[in-house]
Coordinates of C-alpha atoms in Angstrom, one line a residue:
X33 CA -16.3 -3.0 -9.5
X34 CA -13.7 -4.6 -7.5
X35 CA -11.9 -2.7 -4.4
X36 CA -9.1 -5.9 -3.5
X37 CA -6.8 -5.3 -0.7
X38 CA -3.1 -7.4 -0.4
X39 CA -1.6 -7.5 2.8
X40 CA 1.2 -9.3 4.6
X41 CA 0.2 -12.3 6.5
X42 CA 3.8 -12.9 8.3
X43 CA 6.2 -10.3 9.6
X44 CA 6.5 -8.2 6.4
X45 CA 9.1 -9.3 3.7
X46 CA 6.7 -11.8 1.7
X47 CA 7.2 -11.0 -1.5
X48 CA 4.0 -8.1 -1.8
X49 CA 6.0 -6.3 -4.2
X50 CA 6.0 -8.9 -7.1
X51 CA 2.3 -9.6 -6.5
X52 CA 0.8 -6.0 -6.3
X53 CA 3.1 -6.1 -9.1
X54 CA 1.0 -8.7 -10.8
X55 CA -2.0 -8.1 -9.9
X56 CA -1.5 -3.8 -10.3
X57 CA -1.8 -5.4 -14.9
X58 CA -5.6 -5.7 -14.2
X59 CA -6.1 -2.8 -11.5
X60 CA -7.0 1.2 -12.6
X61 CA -5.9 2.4 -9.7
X62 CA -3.5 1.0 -7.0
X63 CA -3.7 2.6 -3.4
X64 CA -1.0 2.7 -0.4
X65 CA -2.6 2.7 3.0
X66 CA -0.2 2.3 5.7
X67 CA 3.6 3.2 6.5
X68 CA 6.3 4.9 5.3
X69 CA 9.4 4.9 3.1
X70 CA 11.0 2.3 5.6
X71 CA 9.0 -0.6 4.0
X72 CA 10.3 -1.6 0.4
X73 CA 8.8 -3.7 -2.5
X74 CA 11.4 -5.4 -4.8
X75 CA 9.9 -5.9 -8.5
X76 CA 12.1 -7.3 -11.0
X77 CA 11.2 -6.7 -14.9
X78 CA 13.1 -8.3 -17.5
X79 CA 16.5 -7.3 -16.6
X80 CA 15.8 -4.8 -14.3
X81 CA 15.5 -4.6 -10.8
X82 CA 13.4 -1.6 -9.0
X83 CA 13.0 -0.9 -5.1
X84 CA 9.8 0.8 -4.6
X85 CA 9.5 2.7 -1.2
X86 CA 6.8 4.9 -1.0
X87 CA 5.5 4.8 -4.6
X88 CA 2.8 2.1 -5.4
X89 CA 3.9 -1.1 -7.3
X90 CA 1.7 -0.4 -9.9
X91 CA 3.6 3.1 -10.7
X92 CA 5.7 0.3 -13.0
X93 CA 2.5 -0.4 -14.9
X94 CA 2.0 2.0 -18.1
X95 CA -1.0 4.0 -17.2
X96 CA -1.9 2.6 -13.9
X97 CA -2.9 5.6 -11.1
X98 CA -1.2 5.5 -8.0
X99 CA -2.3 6.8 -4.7
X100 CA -0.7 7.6 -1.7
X101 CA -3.3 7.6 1.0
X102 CA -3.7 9.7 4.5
X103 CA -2.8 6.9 6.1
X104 CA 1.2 6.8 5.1
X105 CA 3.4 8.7 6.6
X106 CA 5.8 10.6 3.7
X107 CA 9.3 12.0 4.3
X108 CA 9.6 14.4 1.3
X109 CA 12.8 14.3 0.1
X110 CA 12.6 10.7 -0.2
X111 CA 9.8 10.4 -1.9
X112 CA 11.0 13.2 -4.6
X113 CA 14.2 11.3 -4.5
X114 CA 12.2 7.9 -5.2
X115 CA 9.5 10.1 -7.7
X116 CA 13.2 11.0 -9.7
X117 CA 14.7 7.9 -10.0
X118 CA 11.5 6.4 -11.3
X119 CA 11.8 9.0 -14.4
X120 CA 15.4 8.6 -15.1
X121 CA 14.9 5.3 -15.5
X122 CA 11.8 5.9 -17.9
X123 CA 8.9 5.7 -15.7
X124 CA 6.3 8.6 -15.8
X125 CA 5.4 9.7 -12.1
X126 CA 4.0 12.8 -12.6
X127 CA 0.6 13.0 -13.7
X128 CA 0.1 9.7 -12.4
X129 CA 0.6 10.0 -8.7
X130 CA -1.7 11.5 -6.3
X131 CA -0.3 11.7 -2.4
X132 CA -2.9 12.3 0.0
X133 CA -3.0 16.1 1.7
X134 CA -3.9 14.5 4.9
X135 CA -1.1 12.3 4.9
X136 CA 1.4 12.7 7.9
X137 CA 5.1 14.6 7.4
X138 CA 8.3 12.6 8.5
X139 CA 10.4 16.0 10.0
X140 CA 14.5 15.7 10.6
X141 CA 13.2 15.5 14.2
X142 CA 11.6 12.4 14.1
X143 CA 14.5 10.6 12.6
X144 CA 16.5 11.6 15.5
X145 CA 14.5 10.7 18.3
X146 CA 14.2 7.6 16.6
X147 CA 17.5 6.9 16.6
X148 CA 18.4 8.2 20.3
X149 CA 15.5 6.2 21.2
X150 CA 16.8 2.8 20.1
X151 CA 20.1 3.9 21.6
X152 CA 18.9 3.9 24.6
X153 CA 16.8 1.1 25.2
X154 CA 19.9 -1.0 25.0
X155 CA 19.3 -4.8 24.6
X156 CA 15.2 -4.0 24.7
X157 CA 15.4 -2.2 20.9
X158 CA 12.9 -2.6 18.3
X159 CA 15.0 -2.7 15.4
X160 CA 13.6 0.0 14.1
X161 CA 15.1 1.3 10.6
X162 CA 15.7 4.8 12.0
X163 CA 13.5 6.9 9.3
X164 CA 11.2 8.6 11.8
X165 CA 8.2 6.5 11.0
X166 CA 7.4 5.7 14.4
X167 CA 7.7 9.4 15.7
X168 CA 5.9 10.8 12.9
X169 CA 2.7 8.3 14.2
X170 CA 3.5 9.5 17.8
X171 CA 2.7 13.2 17.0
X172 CA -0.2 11.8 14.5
X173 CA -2.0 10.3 17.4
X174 CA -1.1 13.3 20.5
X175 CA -2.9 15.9 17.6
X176 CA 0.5 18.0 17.0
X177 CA 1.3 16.4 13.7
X178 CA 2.9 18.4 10.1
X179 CA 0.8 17.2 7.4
X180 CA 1.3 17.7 3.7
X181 CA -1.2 20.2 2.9
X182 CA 0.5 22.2 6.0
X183 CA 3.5 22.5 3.3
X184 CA 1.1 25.0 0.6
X185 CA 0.2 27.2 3.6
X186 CA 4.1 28.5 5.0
X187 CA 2.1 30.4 7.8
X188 CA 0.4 27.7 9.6
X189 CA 3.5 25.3 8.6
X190 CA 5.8 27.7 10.3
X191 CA 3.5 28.0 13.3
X192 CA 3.1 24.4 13.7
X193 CA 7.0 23.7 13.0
X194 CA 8.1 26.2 16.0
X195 CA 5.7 25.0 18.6
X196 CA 7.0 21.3 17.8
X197 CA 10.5 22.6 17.6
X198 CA 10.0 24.2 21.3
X199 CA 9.3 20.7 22.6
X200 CA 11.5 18.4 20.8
X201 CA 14.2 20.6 20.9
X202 CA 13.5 20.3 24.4
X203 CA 13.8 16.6 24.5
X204 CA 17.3 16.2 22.1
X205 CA 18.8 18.4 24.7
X206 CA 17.9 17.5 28.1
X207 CA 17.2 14.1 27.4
X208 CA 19.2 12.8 24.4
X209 CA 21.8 15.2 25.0
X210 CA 22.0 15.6 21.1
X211 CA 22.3 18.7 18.5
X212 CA 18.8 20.9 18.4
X213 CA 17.3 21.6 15.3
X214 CA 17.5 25.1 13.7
X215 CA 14.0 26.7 12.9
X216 CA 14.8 28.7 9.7
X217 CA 16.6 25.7 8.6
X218 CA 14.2 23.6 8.7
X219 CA 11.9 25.8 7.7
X220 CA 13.6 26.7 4.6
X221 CA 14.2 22.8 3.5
X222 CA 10.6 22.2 3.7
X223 CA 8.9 24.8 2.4
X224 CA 11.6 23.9 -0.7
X225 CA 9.8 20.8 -1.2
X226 CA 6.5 22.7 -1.3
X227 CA 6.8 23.4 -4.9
X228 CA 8.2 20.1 -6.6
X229 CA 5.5 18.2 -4.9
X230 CA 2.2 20.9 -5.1
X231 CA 1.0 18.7 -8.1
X232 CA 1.3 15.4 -6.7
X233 CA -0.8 16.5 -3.6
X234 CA -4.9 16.0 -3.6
X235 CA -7.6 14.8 -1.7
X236 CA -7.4 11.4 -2.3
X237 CA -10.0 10.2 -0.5
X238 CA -12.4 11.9 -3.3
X239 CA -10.5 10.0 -6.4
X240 CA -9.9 6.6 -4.9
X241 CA -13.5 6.7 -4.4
X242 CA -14.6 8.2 -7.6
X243 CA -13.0 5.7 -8.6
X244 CA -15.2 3.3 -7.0
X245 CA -17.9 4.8 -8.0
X246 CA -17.2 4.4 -11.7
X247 CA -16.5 0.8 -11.7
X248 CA -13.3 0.6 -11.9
X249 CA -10.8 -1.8 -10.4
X250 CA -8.7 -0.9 -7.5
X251 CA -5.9 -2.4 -5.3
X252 CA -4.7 -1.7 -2.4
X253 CA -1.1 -2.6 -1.2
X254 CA 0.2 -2.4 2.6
X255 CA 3.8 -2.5 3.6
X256 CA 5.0 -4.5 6.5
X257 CA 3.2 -7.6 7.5
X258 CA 0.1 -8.8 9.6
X259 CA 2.3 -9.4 12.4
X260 CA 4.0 -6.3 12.4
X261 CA 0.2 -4.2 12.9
X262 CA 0.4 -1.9 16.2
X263 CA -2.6 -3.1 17.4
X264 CA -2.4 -7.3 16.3
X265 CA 1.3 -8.0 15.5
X266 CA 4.0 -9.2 18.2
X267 CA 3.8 -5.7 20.4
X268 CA 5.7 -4.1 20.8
X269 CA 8.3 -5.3 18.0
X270 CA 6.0 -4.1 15.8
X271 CA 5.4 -1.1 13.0
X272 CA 3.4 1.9 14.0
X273 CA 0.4 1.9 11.8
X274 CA -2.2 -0.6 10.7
X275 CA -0.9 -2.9 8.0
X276 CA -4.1 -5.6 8.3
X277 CA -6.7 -5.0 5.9
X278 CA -8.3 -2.7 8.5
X279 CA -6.1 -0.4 7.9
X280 CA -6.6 0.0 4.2
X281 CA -10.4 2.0 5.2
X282 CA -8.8 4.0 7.5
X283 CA -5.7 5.0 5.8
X284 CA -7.8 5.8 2.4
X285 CA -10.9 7.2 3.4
X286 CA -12.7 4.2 1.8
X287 CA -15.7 2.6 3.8
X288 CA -15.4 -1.5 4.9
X289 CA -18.1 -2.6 2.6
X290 CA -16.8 -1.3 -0.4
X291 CA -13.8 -3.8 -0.2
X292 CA -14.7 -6.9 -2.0
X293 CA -12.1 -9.2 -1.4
X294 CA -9.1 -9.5 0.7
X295 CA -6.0 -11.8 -0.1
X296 CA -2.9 -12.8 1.7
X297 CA 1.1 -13.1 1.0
X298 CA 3.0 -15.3 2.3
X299 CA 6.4 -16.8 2.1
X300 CA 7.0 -20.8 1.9
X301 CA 8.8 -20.2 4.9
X302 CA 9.6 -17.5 7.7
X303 CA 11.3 -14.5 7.8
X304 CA 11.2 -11.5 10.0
X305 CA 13.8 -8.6 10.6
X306 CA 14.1 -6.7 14.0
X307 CA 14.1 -8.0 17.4
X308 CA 10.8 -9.8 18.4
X309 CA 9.8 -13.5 18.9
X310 CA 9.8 -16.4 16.3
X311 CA 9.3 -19.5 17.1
X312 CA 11.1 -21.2 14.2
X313 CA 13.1 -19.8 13.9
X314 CA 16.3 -22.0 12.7
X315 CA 19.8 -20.8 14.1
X316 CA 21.7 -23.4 12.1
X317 CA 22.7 -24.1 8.8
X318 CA 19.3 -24.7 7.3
X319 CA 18.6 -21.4 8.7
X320 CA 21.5 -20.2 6.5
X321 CA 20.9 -21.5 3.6
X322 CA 17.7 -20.3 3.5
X323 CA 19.2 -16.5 4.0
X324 CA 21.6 -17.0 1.0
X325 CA 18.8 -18.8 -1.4
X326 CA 16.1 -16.7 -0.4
X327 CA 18.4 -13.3 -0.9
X328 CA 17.0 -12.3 2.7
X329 CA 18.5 -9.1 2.9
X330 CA 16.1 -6.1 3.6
X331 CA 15.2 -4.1 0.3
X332 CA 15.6 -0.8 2.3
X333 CA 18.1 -1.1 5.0
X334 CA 20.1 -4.0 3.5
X335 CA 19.6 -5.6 7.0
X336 CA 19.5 -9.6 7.1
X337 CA 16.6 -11.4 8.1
X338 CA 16.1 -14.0 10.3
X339 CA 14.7 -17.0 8.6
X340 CA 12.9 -20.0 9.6
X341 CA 10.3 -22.9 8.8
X342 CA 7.1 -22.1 7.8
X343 CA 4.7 -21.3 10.9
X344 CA 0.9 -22.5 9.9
X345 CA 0.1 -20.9 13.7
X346 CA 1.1 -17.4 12.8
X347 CA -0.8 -17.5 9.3
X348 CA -3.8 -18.9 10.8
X349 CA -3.8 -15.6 13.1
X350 CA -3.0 -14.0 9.9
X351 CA -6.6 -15.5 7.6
X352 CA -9.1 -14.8 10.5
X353 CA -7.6 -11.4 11.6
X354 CA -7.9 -9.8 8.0
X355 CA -10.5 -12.2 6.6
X356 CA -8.6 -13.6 3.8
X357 CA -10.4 -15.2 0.6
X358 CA -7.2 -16.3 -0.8
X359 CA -3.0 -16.4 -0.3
X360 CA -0.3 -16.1 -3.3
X361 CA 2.6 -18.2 -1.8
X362 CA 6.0 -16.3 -2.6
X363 CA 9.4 -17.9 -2.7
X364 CA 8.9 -21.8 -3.4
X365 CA 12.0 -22.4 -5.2
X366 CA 14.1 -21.5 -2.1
X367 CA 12.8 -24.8 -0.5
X368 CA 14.1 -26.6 -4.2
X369 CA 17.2 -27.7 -2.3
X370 CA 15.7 -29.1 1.0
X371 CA 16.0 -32.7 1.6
X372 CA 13.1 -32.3 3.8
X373 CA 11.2 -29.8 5.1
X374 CA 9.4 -29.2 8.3
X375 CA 5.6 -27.1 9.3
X376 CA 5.6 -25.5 12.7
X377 CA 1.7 -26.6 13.2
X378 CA 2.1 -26.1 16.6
X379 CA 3.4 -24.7 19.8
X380 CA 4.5 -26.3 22.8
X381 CA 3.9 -24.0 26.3
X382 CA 4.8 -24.7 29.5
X383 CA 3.9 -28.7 29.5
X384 CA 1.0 -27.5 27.1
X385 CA -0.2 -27.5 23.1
X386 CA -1.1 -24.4 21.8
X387 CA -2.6 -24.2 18.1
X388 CA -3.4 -20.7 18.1
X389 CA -1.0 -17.9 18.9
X390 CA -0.8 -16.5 22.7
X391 CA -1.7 -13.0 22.9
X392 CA 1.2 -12.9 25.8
X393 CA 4.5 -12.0 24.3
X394 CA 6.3 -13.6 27.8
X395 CA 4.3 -16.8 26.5
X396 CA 5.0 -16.6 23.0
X397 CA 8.9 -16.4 23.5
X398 CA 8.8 -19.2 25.3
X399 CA 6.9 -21.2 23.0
X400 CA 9.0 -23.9 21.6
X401 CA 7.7 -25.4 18.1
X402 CA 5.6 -28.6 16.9
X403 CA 7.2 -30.3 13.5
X404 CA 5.4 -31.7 10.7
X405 CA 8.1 -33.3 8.8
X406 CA 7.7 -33.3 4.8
X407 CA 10.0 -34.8 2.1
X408 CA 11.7 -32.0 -0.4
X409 CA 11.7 -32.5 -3.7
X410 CA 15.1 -31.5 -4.8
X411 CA 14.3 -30.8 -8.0
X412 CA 14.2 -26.9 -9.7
X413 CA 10.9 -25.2 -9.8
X414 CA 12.1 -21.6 -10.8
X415 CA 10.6 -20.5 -13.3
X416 CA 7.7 -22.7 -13.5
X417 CA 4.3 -21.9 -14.7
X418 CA 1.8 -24.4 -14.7
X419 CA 0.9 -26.5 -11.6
X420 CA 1.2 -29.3 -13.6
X421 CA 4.7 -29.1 -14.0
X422 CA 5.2 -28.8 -10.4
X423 CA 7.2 -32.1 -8.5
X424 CA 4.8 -33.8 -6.5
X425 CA 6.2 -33.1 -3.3
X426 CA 6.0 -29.9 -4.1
X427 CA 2.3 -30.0 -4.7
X428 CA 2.1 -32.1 -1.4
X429 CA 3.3 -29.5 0.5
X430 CA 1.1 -26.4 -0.7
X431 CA -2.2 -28.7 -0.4
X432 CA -0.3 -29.0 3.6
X433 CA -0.6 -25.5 3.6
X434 CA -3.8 -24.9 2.5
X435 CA -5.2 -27.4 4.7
X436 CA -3.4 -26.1 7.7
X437 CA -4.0 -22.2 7.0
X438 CA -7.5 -22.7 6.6
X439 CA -7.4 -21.0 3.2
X440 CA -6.7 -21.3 -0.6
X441 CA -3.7 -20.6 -2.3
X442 CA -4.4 -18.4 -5.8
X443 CA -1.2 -18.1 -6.9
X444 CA 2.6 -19.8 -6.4
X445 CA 5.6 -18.0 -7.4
X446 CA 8.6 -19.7 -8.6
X447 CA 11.1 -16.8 -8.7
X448 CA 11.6 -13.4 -8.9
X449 CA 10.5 -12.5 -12.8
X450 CA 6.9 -11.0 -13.0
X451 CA 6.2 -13.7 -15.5
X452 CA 7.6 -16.9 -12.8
X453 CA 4.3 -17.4 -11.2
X454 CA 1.7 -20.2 -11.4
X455 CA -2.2 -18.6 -11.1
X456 CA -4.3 -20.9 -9.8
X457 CA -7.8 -18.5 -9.2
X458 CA -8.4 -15.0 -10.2
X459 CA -8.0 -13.1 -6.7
X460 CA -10.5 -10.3 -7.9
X461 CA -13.5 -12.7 -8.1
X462 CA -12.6 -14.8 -5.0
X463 CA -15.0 -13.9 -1.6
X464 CA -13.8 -15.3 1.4

């Protein structure tokens, strides 16, 4: 039995797609824990590209289970939408895809609260993507959530719909001075969705640990990244759920010490998207370059990210908060052009050296960054597949990283193919 959990160990964006992807060939089961349809995993296949939203990875895997667990939030018609697109392009979901009853419902309300939200708090936005996500966890926590069971019992559904509609009609109005939402509208659009999804919905927390149970294999991905967790990440330009490892017990139903082994992703650099601090961020042409080599455009939103040099400080945070065994580094042959290439190992604070992040935002945007200096290697690594055949500079720099994240790298991708990656340990036997 193996219960492995992958999670982001920067600010989302690392490249979790391609190795759930990879790692989903040797799972029975692959498990989503955390957030909702406003994270996306990019998986390439031969010639084909798919953006997976809500659906696990490992949906692209012939036979592979896939749950989505309580701790997701689901907007329905986006996950029917992403369940449909899937088939059309010749990938069974049905029969394979199990969304958890207890999971939380993204309503039209959410979305726009969201969105009047942002509007309003001016220069102090999140960057949020405007999907609801945040809302939906807001009336999660205060106990007046919609879950997805709620949807095969219309009574109870409708009863909990028109007391929430009483009070955030309320708000649109008087405070958002924006459109209210209809009752039997919305009523009607949901209870629509009750029948096309009624077969994906079960109690998840039973089969993801039947599965355990029967010695099978199972993986479980996050969205977003370390840094981006509500309760550890750079608050408050940060997601509304969980996305460390925590978060994969919670948002499953699966106790801590059935998880065997926790591994990282990370980029070879620095990206995040959003408002928020980041320190190395580079706002020059390196910085560029790195956008248009890297692709660093958001999967969902289409946004660009913000890119920088690699920051050992944040990934540090990233290994002790989660309790990695092991990090697949994403994204190496974006640095193939680099005449040199710097490590933040460090920040500099007020006259001071910190080498572990502050827990003070105020602090951390005024840290200023320490440089290690490396040579490039300006050579092509796409596509590479043994470590051997990696330039030395190259290999000079991930033995940097390892050194300075305090953890092993298991695998080093080299572009965006399922089959460009170099494995270097099997992450399902590795034990931090």
């Amino acid at each position: 039995m193996s219960a492995l959990v992958v999670v982001g160990t920067q600010w989302g964006d690392e490249g979790k797609g391609k190795i759930v992807d990879l790692l989903s060939e040797r799972a029975d089961g692959v498990v989503r824990y955390q957030g909702g349809h406003n994270a996306g995993h990019t998986v390439v296949l031969g010639r084909e590209t798919f953006v997976l939203h809500l659906v696990p990875s490992g949906i692209l895997h012939p036979g592979k289970l896939c749950v989505i667990g309580n701790g997701v939030v689901v907007d329905p018609a986006a996950l029917l939408e992403e369940a449909g697109h899937l088939e059309k392009r010749g990938i069974s979901v049905r029969g394979r895809l199990h969304v958890s009853s207890n999971a939380h419902l993204i309503m039209p309300y959410h979305k726009a609260i969201e969105k009047e939200s942002e509007r309003l708090k001016g220069a102090r936005r999140i960057g949020t993507t405007g999907r609801g996500i945040g809302p939906a966890y807001v009336d999660k926590m205060a106990r007046i959530g919609i879950r997805v069971g709620d949807l095969l019992e219309p009574d109870l559904f409708r009863e909990k719909l028109m007391a929430n509609l009483t009070e955030m009609n309320y708000l649109l109005e008087q405070l958002y001075k924006v459109e209210r939402f209809d009752l039997e509208k919305v009523y009607r659009e949901y209870i629509g969705y009750a029948d096309a999804i009624r077969d994906y919905i079960a109690d998840t927390t039973l089969i993801v640990n039947h599965w355990i149970d029967e010695g099978k294999r199972v993986l479980f991905e996050g969205a977003q990244g370390t840094h981006l967790d509500v309760d550890h990440g750079t608050y408050p330009y940060v997601t509304s759920s969980n996305a460390t490892a925590g978060g994969a017990c919670t948002g499953t139903g699966v106790g801590p010490t059935r998880i065997t082994t926790v591994v990282g992703v990370v980029k070879a650099y620095t990206t995040r998207v959003g408002s928020g601090p980041f320190p190395s961020e580079l706002k020059d042409d390196v910085g560029v370059q790195l956008q248009e080599r890297g692709h660093e455009f958001g999967a969902t939103t289409g946004r660009p990210r913000r890119c920088g040099w690699f920051d050992a400080v944040l990934v540090r945070f990233a290994v002790r908060v989660n309790g990695l065994a092991g990090v697949a580094v994403t994204k190496l042959d974006v640095l193939d052009a680099c005449d040199e290439i710097k490590i933040c190992i460090g920040y500099r604070y007020l006259g001071t050296t910190l080498n572990e992040m502050p827990s003070s935002l105020t602090a951390l945007e005024a840290c200023e960054p320490i440089y290690e200096t490396m040579a490039g290697w300006r050579c092509s690594t796409t596509g590479m597949k043994s470590y051997d055949q990696l330039p030395i500079h190259a290999k000079a720099y991930l033995s940097r990283l390892e050194e300075l994240m305090g953890c092993r790298i298991f695998l080093v991708s080299t572009g965006t193919r399922r089959e460009e990656a170099i494995v270097l340990d099997d992450p399902y036997t590795l034990r931090g």
